[in-house]
Coordinates of C-alpha atoms in Angstrom, one line a residue:
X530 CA -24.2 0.5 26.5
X531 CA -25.2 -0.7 23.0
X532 CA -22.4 1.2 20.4
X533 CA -23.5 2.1 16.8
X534 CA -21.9 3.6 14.3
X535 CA -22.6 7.3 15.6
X536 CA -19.8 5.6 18.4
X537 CA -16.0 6.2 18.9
X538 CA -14.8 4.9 21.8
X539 CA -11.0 6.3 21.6
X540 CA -12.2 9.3 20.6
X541 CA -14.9 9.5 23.9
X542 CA -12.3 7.8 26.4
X543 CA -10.1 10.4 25.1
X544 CA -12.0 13.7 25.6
X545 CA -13.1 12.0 29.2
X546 CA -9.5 11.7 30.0
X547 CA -8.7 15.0 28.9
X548 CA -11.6 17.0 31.2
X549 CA -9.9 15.1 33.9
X550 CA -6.8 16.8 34.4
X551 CA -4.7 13.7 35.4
X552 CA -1.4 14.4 37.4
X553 CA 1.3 13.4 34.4
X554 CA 3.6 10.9 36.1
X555 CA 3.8 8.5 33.5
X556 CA 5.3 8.7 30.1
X557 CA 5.4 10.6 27.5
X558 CA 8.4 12.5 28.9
X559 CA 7.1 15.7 27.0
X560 CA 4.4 15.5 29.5
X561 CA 1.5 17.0 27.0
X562 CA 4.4 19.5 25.6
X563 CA 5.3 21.5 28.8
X564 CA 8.5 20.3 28.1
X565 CA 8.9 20.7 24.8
X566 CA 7.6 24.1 23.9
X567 CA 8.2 24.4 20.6
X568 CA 6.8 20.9 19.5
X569 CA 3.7 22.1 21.5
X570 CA 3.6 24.6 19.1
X571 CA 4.5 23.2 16.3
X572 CA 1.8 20.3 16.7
X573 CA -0.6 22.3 18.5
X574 CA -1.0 21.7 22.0
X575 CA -4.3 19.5 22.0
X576 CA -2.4 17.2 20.1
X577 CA 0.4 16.8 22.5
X578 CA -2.3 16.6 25.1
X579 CA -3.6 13.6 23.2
X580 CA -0.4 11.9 23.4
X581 CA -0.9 9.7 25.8
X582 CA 0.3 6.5 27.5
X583 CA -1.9 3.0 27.7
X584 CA -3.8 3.0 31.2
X585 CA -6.8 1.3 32.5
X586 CA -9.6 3.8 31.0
X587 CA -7.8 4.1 27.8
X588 CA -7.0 0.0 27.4
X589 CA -4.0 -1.2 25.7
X590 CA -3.6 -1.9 22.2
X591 CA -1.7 -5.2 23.0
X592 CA -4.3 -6.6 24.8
X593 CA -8.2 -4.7 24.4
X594 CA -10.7 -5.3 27.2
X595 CA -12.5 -2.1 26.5
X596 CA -12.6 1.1 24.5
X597 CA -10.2 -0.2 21.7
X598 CA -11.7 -3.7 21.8
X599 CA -15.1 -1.9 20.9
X600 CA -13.9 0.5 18.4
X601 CA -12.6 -2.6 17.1
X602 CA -15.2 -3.9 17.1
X603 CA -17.0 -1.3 15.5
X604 CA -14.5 -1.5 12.5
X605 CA -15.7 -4.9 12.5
X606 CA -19.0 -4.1 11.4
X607 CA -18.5 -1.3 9.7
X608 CA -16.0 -3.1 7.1
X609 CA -18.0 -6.0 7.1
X610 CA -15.8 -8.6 8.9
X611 CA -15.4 -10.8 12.1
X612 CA -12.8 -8.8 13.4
X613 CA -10.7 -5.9 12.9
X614 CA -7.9 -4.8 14.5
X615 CA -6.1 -1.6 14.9
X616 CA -2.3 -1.5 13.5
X617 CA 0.0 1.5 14.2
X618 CA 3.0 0.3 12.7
X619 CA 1.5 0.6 9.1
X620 CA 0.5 -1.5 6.3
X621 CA 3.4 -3.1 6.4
X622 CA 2.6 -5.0 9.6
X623 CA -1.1 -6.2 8.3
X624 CA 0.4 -7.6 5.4
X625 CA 3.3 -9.0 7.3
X626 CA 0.5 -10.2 10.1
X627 CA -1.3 -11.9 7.6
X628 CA 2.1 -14.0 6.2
X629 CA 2.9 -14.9 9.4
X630 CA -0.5 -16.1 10.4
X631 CA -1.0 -18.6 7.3
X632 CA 2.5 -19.9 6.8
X633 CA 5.2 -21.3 8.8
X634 CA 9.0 -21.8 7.3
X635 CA 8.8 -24.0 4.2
X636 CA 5.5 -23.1 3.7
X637 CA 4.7 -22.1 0.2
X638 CA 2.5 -19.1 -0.6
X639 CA 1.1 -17.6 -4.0
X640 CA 1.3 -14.3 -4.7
X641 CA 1.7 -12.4 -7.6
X642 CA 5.0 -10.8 -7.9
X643 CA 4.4 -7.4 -8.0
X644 CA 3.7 -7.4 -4.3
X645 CA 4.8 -4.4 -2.1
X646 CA 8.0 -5.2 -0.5
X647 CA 6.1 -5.5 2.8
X648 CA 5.2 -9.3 1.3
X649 CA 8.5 -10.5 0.3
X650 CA 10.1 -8.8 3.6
X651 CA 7.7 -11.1 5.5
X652 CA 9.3 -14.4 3.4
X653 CA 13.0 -12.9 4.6
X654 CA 11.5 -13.0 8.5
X655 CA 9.6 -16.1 8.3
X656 CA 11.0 -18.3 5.7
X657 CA 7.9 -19.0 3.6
X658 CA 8.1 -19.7 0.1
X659 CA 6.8 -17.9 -2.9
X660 CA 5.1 -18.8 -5.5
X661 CA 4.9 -16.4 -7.9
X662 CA 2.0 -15.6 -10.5
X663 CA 3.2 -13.6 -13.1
X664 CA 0.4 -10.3 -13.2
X665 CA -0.4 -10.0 -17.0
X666 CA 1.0 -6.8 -18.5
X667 CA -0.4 -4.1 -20.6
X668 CA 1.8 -3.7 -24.1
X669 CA 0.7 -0.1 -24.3
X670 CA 1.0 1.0 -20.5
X671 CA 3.8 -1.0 -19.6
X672 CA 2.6 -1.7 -16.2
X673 CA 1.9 -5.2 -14.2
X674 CA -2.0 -6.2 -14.2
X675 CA -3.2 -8.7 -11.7
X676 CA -3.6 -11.9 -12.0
X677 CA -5.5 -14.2 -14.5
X678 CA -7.6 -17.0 -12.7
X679 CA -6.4 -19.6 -15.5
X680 CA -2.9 -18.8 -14.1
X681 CA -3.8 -18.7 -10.3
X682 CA -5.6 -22.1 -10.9
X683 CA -2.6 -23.6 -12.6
X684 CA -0.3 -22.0 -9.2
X685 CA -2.9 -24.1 -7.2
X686 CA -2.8 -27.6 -8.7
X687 CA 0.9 -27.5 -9.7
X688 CA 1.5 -26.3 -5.7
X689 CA -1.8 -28.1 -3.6
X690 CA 0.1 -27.9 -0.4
X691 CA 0.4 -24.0 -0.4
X692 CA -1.3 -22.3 2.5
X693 CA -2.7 -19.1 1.0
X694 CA -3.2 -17.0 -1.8
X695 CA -2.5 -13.2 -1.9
X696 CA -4.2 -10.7 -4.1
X697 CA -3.3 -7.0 -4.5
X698 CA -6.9 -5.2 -4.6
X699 CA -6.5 -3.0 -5.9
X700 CA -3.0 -3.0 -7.4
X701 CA -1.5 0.9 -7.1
X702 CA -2.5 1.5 -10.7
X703 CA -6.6 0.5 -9.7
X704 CA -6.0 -2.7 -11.3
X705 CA -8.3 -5.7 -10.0
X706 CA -8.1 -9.5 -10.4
X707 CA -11.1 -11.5 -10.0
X708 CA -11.2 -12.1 -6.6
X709 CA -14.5 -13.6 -5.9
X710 CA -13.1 -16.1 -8.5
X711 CA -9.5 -16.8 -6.5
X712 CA -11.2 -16.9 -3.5
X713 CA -13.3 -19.7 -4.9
X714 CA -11.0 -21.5 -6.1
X715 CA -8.3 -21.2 -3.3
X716 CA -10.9 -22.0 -0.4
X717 CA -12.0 -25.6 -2.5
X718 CA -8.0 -26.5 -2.1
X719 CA -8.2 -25.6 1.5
X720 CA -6.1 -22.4 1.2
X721 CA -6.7 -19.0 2.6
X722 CA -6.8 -15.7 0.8
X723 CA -4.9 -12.9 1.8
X724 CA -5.8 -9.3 0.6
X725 CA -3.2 -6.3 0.0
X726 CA -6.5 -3.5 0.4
X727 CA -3.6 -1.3 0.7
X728 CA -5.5 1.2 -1.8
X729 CA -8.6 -0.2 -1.2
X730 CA -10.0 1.2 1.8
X731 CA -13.1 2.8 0.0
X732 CA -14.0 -0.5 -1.5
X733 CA -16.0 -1.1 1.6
X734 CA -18.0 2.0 1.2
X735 CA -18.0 3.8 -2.1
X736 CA -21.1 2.8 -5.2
X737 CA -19.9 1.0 -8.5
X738 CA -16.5 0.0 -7.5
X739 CA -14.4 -3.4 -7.6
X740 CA -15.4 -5.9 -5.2
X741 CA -14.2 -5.6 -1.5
X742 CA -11.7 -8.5 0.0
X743 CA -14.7 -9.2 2.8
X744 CA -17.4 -9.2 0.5
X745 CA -15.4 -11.6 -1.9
X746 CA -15.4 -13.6 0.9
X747 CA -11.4 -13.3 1.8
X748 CA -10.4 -14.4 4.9
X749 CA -8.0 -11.7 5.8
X750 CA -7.4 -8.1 4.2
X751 CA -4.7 -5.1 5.0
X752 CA -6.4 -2.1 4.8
X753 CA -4.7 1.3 5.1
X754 CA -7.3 3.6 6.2
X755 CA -4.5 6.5 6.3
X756 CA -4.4 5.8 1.8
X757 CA -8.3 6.7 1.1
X758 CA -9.9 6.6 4.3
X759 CA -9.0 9.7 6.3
X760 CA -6.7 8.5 9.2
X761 CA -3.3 9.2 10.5
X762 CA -0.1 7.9 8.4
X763 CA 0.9 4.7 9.3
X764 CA -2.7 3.8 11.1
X765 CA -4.2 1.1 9.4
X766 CA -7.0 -2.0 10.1
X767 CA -6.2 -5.9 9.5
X768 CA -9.9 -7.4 9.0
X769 CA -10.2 -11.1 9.7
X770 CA -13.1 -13.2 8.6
X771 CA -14.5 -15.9 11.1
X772 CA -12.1 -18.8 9.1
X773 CA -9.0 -17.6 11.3
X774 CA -8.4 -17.2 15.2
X775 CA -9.1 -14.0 16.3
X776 CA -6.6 -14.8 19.5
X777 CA -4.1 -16.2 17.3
X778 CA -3.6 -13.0 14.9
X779 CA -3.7 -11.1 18.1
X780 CA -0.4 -13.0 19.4
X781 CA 0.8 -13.0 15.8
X782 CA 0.4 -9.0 16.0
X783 CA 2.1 -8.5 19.0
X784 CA 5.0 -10.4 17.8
X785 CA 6.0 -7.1 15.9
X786 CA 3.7 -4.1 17.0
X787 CA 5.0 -1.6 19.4
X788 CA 3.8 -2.0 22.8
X789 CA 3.6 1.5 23.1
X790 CA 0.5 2.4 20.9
X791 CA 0.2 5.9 19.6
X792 CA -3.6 7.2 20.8
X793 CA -2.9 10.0 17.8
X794 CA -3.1 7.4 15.8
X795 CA -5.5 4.9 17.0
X796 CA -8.2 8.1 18.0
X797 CA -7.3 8.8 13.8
X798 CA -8.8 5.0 13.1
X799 CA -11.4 5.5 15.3
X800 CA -12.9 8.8 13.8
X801 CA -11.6 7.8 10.4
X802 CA -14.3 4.7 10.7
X803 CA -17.2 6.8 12.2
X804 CA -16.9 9.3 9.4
X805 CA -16.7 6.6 6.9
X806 CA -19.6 4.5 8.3
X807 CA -21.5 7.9 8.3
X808 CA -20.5 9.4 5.0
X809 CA -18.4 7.3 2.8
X810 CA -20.7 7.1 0.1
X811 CA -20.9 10.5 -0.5
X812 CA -17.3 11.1 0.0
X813 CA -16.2 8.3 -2.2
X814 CA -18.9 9.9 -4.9
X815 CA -17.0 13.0 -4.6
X816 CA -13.6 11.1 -5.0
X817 CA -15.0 9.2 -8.8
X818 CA -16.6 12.3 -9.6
X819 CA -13.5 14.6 -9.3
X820 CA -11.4 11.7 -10.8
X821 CA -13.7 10.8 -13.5
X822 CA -13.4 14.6 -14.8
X823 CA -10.0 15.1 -14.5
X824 CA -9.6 12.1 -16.7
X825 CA -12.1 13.4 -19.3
X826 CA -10.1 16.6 -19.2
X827 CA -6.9 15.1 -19.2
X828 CA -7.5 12.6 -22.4
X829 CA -8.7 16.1 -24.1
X830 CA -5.2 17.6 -24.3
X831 CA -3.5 14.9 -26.1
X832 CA -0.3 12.8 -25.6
X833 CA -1.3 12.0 -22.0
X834 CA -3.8 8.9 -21.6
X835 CA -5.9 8.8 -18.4
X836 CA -7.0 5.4 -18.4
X837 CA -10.0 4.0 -16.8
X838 CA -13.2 1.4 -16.9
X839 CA -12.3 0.6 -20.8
X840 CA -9.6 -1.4 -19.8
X841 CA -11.6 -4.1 -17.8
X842 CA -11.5 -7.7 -20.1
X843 CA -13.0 -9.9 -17.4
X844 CA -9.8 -11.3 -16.7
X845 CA -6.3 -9.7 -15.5
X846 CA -8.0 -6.4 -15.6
X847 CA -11.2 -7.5 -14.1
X848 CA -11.9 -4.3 -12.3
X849 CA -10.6 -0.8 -12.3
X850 CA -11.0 1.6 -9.5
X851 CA -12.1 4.6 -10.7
X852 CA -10.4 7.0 -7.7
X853 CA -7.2 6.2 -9.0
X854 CA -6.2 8.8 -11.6
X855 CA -3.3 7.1 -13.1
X856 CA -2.0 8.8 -16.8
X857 CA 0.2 7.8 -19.1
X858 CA 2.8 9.8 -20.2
X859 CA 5.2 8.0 -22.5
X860 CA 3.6 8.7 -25.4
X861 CA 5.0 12.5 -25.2
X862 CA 8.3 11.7 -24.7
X863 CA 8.3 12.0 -21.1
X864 CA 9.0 9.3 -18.4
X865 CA 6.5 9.6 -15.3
X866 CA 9.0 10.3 -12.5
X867 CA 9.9 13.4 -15.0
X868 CA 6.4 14.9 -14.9
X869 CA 6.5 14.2 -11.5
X870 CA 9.5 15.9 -10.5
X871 CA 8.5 19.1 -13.0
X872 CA 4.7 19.4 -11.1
X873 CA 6.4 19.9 -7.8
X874 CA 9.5 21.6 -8.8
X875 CA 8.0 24.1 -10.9
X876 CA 3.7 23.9 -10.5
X877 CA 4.0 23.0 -6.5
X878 CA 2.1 20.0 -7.4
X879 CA 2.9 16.8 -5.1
X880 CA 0.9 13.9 -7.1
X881 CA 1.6 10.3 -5.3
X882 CA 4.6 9.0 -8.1
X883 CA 6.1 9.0 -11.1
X884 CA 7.3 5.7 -12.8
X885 CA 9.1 5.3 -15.9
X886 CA 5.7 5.1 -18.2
X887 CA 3.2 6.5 -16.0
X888 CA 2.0 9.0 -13.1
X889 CA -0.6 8.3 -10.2
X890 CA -2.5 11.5 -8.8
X891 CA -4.5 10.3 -5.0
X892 CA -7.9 12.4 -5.4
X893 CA -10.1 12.1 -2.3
X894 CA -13.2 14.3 -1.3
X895 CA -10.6 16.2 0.5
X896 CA -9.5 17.2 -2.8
X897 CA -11.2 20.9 -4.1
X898 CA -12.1 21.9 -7.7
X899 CA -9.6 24.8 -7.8
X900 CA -6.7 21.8 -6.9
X901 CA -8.2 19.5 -9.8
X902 CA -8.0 22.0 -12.2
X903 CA -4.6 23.5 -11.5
X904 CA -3.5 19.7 -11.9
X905 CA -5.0 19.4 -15.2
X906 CA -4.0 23.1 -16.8
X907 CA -0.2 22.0 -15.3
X908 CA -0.1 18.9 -17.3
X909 CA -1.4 20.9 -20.2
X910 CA 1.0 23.5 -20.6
X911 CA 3.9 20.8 -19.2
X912 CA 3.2 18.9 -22.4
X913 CA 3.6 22.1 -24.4
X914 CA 6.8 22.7 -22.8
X915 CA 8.4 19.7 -22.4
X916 CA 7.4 17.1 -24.9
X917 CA 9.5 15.5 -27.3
X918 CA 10.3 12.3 -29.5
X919 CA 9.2 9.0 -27.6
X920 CA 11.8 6.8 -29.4
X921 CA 14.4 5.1 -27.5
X922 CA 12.3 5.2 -24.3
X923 CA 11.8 2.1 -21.7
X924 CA 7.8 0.5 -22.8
X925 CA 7.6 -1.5 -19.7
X926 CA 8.3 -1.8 -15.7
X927 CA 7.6 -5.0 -14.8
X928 CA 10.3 -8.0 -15.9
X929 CA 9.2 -11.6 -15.1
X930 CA 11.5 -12.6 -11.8
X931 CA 14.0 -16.2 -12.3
X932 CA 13.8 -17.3 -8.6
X933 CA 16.6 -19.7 -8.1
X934 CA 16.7 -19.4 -4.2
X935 CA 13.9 -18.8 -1.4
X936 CA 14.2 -14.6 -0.3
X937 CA 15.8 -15.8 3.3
X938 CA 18.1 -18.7 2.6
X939 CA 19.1 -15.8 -0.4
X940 CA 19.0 -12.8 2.5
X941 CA 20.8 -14.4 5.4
X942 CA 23.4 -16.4 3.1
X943 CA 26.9 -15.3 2.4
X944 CA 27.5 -12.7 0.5
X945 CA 29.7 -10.2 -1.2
X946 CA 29.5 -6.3 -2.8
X947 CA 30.0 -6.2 -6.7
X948 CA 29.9 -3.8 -8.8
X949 CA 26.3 -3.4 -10.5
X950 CA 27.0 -3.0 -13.9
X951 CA 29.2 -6.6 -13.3
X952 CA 26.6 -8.6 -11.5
X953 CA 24.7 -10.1 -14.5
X954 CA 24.0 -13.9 -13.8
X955 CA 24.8 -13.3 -10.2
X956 CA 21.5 -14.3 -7.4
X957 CA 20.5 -11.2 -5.8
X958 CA 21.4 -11.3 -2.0
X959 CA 19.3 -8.1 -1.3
X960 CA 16.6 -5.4 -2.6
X961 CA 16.0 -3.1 -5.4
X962 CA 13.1 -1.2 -6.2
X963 CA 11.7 2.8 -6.8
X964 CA 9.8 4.2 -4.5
X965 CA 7.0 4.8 -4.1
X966 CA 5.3 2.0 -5.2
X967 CA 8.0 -0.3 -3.7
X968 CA 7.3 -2.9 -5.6
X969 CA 10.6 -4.9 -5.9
X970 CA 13.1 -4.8 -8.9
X971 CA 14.9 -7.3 -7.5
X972 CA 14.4 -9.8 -4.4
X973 CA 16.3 -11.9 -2.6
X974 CA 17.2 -15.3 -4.4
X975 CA 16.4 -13.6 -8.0
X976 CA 18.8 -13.6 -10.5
X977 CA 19.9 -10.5 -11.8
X978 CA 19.9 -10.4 -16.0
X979 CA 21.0 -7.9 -18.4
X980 CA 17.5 -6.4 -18.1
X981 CA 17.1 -6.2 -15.2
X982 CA 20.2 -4.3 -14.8
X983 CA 19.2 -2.2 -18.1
X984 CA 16.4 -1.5 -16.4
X985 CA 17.9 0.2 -13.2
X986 CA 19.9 2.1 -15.4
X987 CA 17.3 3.5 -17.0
X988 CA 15.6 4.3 -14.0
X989 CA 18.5 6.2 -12.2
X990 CA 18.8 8.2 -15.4
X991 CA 15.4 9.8 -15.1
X992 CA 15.7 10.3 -11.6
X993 CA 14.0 7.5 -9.7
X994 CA 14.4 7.0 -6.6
X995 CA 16.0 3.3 -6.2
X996 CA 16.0 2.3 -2.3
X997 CA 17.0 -1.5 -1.0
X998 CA 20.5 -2.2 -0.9
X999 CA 22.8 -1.8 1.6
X1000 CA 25.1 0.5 -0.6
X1001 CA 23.1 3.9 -0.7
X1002 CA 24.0 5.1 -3.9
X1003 CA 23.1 1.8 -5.6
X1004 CA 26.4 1.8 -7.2
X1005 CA 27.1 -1.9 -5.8
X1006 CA 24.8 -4.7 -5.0
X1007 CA 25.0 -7.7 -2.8
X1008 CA 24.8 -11.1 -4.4
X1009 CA 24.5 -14.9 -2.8
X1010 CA 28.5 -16.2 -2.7
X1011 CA 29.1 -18.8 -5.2
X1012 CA 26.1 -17.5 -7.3

């Protein structure tokens, strides 16, 4: 049978298997709800139906001979890359694959340090070593950029025995780096470059936005298709260029993914990349149309700033991606996590997050008018409300790391509970960070200053919320014993 892009081979094993009224005696125990009736109603009983267990004319995630190997395969093409494979177990275990597959312990890797925790996390496991770029920041915004190439250059001759490169693309502002550049440069000092496509899914498909990871010529890119591309939550593709072992990532995978492979989600991949293949540059049209507005309408009400393409300088801000609707809010007096927690608590509006300078609305053709302009009369009359003097307020996030010991030696090393407010000059032995984004405050083997610890403050007081350590109400932190 020759597949095309009309194809989903989940989805069509699926519907087969349904129509075929197989005797359940396998798991799942709810046995397609019967035994869980009000799940089954809940979900909706073709769904539970659809919950199904890996057998021969389904194949098996851990190891694909046939439908998942060609709707893998199908990804493949679709995204532009030598292979693809599905991940259930989120993101975070594309990104992690991706560590794992380039470096061993000791190995150093350059990233730039306003990576999703999902990076560092994979240092803790494998014992890699970062080396961090510091992302160039905007004095005005006050949030992290990507990288310059002058800097990832001077990473790459100061360090020529690191193994790979990582490049948010975008970043979870829309901020790109150059990454036909880095790629470049990384692959003549024989290193590979790893992609965070985290936000980027509709790179691959959309007109007039930054530069995919594949078409840069990356060798590997996490993609989560469930961000901008239309799947499940937590279903997401790892897309591997012909430069890496397609059997290798496979064992590297299976090191960590479950072996019991939701269908729900892989059948959402599946349809998610047919629809895509099919539609996505209309749909991703509709997204930069409906963002492109709001932002026009948004920069008309004053105080907020919806920034965009005028930001691009051909270096740390080499690209924006115009989905993102990310405003600025600082300049009213307001931090972002406050306008986000006044749109849902008193407009019912969920945006994606609020940070201390800034907000991030997701727009997606999914999105309707009606929505967009509810969004933009809210922020209107929120700013009439709410606003006040911007004095005293934090004018940045990000805070240049002082690594003084590797994230696992730092994580797995001795430690003891302090008080926060007392741990200044202490090494971090754990995590701090908001989330969403999740981008670190704090990482293992970083030394915690005054403001850093300033910083946190802040961010408790306008109702952030700070995840990481083991103590849950981040009154007390774990630092590295004789620190």
């Amino acid at each position: 049978m020759n597949l095309t892009q009309n194809n989903a081979p989940v989805y069509e094993a699926l519907k087969k298997h349904m129509r075929n009224r197989v005797v359940r005696l396998d798991v799942p125990g709810h046995k397609g709800g019967r035994m869980n009736k009000e799940l089954r109603d809940f979900l909706g009983v073709d769904c539970l139906k659809c919950d199904v267990n890996s057998m021969k004319p389904l194949d098996n995630l851990c190891h694909p001979v046939s439908v998942i190997k060609d709707a893998e395969m199908l990804a493949a093409e679709a995204f532009g890359a030598k292979h693809a494979f599905f991940i259930v177990n989120g993101t975070t275990a594309a990104v992690q694959t991706m560590i794992f597959t380039s470096c061993k312990a000791g190995d150093k890797i350059i990233m730039p340090r306003n990576v999703h925790r999902s990076a560092i996390n994979a240092l803790v496991v494998c014992g890699a070593i970062p080396v961090y770029v510091n992302p160039g920041t905007n004095k005005q915004l006050g949030i992290p950029l990507g990288m310059s190439v002058k800097d990832v250059e001077k990473a790459i001759k100061e360090n020529p025995d690191a193994k790979a490169v990582l490049v948010n693309n975008p970043t979870y502002y829309g901020i790109c780096s150059d990454i036909k550049s880095i790629v470049k440069l990384a692959h003549e000092h024989g290193m590979l470059v790893l992609a965070d496509e985290a936000h980027g899914t509709h790179l691959y498909f959309g007109e007039g936005l930054p530069c995919s990871a594949m078409a840069a010529g990356a060798d590997m890119a996490a993609v989560s298709i469930h961000k901008t591309g239309g799947s499940l939550t937590q279903s997401s593709l790892l897309l591997c260029a012909d430069t890496v072992s397609e059997g290798y990532v496979r064992q590297i995978i299976n090191l960590t993914q479950t072996t019991s492979g939701s269908y729900l989600l892989m059948v959402s991949l599946d349809l998610a990349r047919k629809n895509l293949a099919l539609n996505g540059k209309e749909l991703f049209k509709k997204a930069v149309d409906y963002a492109d507005y709001a932002r026009e309408e948004i920069n008309k009400i004053g105080g907020y700033y919806a920034f965009g393409r005028e930001l691009e300088n051909g270096d740390d801000i080499f690209a924006f991606d115009s989905t993102k609707l990310s405003v600025h809010t600082r300049a009213m007096g307001l931090a972002g996590v406050e306008v986000y927690d006044i749109l849902r608590d008193d407009y019912d509006i969920q945006i994606e997050f609020g940070d201390i300078g800034n907000i991030l609305a997701i727009v997606s053709a999914g999105d309707r008018e009606l929505e967009i302009e509810r969004f933009i009369s809210a922020l209107s009359e929120i700013k009439r409300l709410y606003s006040k003097d911007p004095s005293g307020m934090f004018d940045h996030e990000y805070i240049n790391p002082i690594v003084e010991i590797p994230p696992q030696q730092a994580f797995y090393s001795e430690k003891k509970s302090v008080p926060i407010e007392e741990s200044n000059g202490m090494i971090c032995g754990e995590f701090v960070m908001c989330y969403p984004p999740g981008i670190p405050i704090l990482a293992p083997g970083e030394k915690i200053t005054s403001d850093i610890l300033n910083y946190i403050a802040y961010c408790k007081e306008k109702g952030c919320f700070l995840t990481g350590t083991e103590d849950l109400e981040i009154n007390n932190i774990n630092v590295v014993v004789n620190s």
